[in-house]
XYZ file of C-alpha atoms in Angstrom:
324
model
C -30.422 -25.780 -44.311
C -33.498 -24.670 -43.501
C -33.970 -23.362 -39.259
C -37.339 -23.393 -37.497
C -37.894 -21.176 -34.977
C -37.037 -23.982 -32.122
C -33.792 -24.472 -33.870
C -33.008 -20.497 -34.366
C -33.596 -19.472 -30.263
C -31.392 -22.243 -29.034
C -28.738 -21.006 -31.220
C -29.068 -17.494 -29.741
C -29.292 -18.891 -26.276
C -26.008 -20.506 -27.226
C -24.297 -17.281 -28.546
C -25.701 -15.337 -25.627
C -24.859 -17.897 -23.156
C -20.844 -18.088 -24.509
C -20.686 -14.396 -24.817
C -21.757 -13.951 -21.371
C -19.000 -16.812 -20.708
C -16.206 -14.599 -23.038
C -16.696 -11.661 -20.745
C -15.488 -11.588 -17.112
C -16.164 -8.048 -15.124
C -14.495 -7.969 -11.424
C -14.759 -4.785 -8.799
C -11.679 -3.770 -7.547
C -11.708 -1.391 -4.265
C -9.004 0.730 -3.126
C -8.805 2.861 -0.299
C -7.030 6.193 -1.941
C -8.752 8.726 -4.411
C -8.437 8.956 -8.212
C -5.219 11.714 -7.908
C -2.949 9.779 -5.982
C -0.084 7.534 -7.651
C -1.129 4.513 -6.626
C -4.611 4.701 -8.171
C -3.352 6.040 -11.401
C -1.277 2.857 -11.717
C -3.995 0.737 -11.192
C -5.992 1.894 -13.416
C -3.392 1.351 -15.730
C -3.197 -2.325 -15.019
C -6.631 -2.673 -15.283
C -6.707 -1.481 -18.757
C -3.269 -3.141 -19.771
C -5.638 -6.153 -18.652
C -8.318 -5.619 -20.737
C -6.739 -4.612 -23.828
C -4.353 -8.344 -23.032
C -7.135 -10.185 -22.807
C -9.356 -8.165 -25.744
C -12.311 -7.416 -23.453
C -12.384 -11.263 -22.130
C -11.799 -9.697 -18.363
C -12.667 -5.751 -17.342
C -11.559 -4.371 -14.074
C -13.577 -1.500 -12.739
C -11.523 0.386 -9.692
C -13.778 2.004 -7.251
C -11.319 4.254 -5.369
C -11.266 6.315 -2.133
C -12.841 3.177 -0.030
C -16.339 3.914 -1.953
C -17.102 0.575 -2.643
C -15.328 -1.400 0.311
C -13.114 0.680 3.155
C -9.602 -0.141 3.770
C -9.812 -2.297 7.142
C -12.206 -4.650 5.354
C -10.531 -5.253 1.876
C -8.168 -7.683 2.565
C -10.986 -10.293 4.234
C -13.487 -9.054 1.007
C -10.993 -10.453 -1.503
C -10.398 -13.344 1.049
C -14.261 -14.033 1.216
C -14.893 -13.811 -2.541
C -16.890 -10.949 -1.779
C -14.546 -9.307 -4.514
C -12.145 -10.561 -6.665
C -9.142 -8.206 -6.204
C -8.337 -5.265 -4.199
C -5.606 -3.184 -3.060
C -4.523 -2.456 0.886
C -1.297 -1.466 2.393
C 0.634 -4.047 3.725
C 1.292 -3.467 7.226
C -2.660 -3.263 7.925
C -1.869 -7.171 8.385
C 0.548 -6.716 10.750
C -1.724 -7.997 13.653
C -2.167 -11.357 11.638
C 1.382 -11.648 10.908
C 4.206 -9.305 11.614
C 6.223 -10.605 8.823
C 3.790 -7.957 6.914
C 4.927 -5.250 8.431
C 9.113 -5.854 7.826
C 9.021 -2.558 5.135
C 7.992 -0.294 8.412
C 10.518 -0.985 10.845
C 12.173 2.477 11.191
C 15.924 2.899 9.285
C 15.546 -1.102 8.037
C 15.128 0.549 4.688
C 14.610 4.140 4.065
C 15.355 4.668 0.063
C 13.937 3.166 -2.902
C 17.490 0.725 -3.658
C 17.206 -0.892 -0.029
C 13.328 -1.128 -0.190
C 13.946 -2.679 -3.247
C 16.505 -5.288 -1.894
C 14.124 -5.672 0.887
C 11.342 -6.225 -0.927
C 13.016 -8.843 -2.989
C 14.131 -11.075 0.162
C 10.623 -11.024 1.545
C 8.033 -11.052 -1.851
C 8.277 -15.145 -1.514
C 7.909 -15.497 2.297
C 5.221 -13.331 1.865
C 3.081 -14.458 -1.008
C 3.477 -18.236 0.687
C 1.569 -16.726 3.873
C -0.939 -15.071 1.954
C -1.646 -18.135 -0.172
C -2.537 -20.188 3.224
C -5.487 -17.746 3.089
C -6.568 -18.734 -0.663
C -5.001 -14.906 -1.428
C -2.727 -14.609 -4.629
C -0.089 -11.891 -4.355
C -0.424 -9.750 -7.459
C 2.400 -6.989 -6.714
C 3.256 -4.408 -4.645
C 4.435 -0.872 -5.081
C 5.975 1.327 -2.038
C 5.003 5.195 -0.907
C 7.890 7.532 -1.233
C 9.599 7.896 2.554
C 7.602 8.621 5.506
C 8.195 12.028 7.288
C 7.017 13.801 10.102
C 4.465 16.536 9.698
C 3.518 19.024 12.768
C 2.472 22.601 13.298
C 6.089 23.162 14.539
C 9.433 22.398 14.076
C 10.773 19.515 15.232
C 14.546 19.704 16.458
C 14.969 16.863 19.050
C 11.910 14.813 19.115
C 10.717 16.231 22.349
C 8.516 18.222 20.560
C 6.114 15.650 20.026
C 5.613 14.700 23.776
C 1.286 14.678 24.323
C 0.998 15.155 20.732
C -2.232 13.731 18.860
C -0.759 11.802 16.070
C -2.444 10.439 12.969
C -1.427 6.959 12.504
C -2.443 4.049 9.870
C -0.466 1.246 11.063
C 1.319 -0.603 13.583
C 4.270 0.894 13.097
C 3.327 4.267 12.871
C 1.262 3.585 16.618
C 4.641 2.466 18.114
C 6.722 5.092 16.857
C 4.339 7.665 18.040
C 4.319 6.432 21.682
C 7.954 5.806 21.988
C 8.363 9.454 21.248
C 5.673 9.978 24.212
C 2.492 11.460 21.311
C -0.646 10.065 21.372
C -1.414 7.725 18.511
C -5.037 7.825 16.682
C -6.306 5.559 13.453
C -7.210 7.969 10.627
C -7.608 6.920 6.916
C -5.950 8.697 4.195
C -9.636 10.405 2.945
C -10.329 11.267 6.353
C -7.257 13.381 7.168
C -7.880 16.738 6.935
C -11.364 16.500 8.539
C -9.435 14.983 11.463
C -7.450 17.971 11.435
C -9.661 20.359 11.407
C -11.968 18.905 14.505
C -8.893 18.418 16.335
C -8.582 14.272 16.408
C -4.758 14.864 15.366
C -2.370 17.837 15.616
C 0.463 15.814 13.331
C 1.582 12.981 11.716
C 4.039 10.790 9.834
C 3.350 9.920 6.263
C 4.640 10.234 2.806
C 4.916 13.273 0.625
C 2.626 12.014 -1.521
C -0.096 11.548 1.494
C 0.779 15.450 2.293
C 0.382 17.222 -0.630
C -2.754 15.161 -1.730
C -4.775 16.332 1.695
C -3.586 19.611 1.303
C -1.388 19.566 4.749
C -0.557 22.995 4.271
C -4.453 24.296 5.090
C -4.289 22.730 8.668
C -0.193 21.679 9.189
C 2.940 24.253 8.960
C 6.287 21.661 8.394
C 7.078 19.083 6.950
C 10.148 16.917 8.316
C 11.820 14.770 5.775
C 12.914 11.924 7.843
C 12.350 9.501 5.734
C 11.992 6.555 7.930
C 10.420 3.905 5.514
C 9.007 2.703 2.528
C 5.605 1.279 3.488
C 4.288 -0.863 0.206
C 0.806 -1.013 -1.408
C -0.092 -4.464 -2.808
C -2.440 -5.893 -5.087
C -3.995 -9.241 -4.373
C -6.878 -11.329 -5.596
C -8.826 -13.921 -4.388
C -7.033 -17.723 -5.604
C -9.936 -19.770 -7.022
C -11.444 -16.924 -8.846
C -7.863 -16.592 -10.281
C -7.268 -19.880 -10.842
C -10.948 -19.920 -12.711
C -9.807 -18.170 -15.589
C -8.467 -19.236 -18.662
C -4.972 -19.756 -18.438
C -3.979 -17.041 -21.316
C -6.210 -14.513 -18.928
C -3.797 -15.394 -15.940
C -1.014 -15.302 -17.722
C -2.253 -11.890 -19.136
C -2.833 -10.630 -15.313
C 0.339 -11.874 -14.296
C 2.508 -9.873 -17.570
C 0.406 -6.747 -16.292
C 0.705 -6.808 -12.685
C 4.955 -7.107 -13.649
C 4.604 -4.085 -15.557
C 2.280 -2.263 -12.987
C 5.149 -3.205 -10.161
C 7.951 -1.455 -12.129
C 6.014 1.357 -13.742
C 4.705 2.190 -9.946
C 7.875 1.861 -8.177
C 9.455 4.474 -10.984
C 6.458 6.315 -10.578
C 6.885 6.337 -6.618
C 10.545 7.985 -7.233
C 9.284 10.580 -8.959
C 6.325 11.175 -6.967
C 8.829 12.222 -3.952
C 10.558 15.204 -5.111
C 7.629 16.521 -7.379
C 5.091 16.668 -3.858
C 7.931 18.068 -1.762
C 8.223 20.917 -4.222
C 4.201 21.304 -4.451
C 4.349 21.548 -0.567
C 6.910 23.841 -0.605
C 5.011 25.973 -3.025
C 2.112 26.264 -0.857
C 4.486 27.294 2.161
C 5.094 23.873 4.079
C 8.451 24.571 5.074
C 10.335 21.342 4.614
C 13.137 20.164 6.499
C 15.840 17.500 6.868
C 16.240 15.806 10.404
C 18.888 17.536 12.590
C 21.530 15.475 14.378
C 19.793 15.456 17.460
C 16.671 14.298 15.841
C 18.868 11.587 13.830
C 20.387 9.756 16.607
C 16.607 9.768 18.532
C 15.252 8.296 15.468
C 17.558 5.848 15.215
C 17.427 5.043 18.907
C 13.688 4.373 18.323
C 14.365 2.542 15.274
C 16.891 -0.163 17.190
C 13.909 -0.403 19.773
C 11.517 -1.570 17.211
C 13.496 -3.435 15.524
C 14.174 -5.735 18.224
C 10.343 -5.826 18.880
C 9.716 -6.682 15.568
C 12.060 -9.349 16.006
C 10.718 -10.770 19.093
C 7.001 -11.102 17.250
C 8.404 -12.406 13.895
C 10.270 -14.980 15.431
C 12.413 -17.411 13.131
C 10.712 -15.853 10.205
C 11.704 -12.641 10.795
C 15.052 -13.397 11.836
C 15.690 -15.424 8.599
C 13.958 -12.790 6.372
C 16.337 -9.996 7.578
C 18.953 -12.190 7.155
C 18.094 -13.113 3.617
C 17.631 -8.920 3.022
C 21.051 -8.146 4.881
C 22.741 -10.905 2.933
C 22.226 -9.038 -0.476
């Protein structure tokens, strides 16, 4: 068959055209740098991904908020401004407080009631998101939020005028029923909000503490453990549902594995950054008594709160999470 030159660039404008069509590449911000746990496991999905779908979709993670910042991923994804991106939960729980059920103090405070937890609320929660053409991917908790000052902390009396570093609602009330001042700070932002004297403390994970190096501007480290905030991955519906089904289906068998391997991966994360804190001299602490029965005081009080914002929802969700 013989192919004039007519003939031989519309077949390479064909060929072009579907392998431009075979390959999909999305941007995917999160807000924490290329060391921390949570990034690691993304990047793993994103390659378990592309090796699923051989190449047909690549995910490139920008990390440390360089591409989008935290406060504006969620609505970026939302927008189709991206196609997925990662945020912490509880940054939605002005929109809906049901989003911020994994930081009410003592509701869950170790990985097997997180777990439960998470299970009685994934559904609730992936229905609200969905109302805002958002697909929940999965979600993957920080190891148990502590208490980190330049003292020790005994009673929780301590803390009384105390610039706190907060990063969610939670985390604002708990630092104003103890009578500190709260103050916004993102994760990459910590220790130069340290060091110019925005914050003097604050509560967050191990993980948080030993990636910022707490021990150049902090002294202790309290191991209160007061929740399990979660990460989660979500991406935008109709670009989802725009893919061929064996890509979706190749997203969704990833984003299982990502959710177990980075809920393993947060266990393990917990005791290793203690012990790196402790080797640099944070001295590490459990709560005493005193400081037990004030956290759980505070943790009844927000509770309640919690309750009073999340209405029938919330009351039926803890239900749900009580009744396993």
């Amino acid at each position: 068959m013989k192919i004039n030159a007519k003939h031989l660039a519309a077949l390479t404008l064909s060929v072009v055209i579907g392998h431009a069509q075979a390959e999909t590449n999305w941007d995917m911000p999160t807000p924490y740098g290329d060391s921390n746990f949570h990034t690691v496991n993304i990047r793993e999905f994103a390659e378990d991904v592309r090796e699923a779908t051989d190449g047909e979709l690549n995910i490139t993670v920008h990390s440390g908020g360089s591409l989008i910042k935290h406060p504006e991923i969620k609505n970026s994804v939302r927008r189709g401004l991206v196609p997925i991106g990662e945020l912490i939960m509880s940054r939605l729980a002005n929109e809906d407080p049901l989003f911020e059920v994994d930081s009410v103090p003592y509701l869950a405070s170790n990985y097997d009631e997180a777990w439960e937890l998470w299970q009685a609320s994934r559904e609730v929660l992936a229905e609200r998101l969905e109302r805002q053409r958002l697909k929940l991917l999965f979600a993957v908790p920080w190891p148990p939020q502590g208490i980190y000052t330049k003292f020790p902390v005994e009673t929780g009396e301590e803390l009384q005028g105390v610039k706190m570093r907060a990063y969610n609602k939670s985390s604002e009330r708990l630092a104003e029923l103890f009578g500190a001042v709260p103050t916004q700070v993102e994760v990459p932002d910590i220790p130069t909000a340290f060091g110019t004297g925005r914050v003097d403390a604050m509560i967050t994970s191990p993980s948080t503490g030993a990636n910022t190096r707490a021990w150049d501007y902090l002294s202790h480290f309290n191991h209160a453990q007061l929740w399990l905030p979660k990460n989660m991955v979500i991406v935008n519906t109709r670009t989802f549902e725009g893919l061929p089904e064996s890509v979706q289906s190749a997203i969704e068998t990833a984003a299982a594995e990502a959710e177990k391997r980075g809920w393993e991966a947060s266990k393990a994360e917990t005791d290793a950054k203690i012990e790196i804190m402790e080797n640099n001299g944070i001295v590490v602490s459990e709560p005493s008594e005193a400081l037990v029965e004030r956290l759980q005081e505070v943790g009844a009080t927000m509770e309640q709160e919690w309750l009073e914002r999340a209405g029938e929802d919330g009351k039926a969700l803890i239900e749900a999470y009580r009744a396993r």
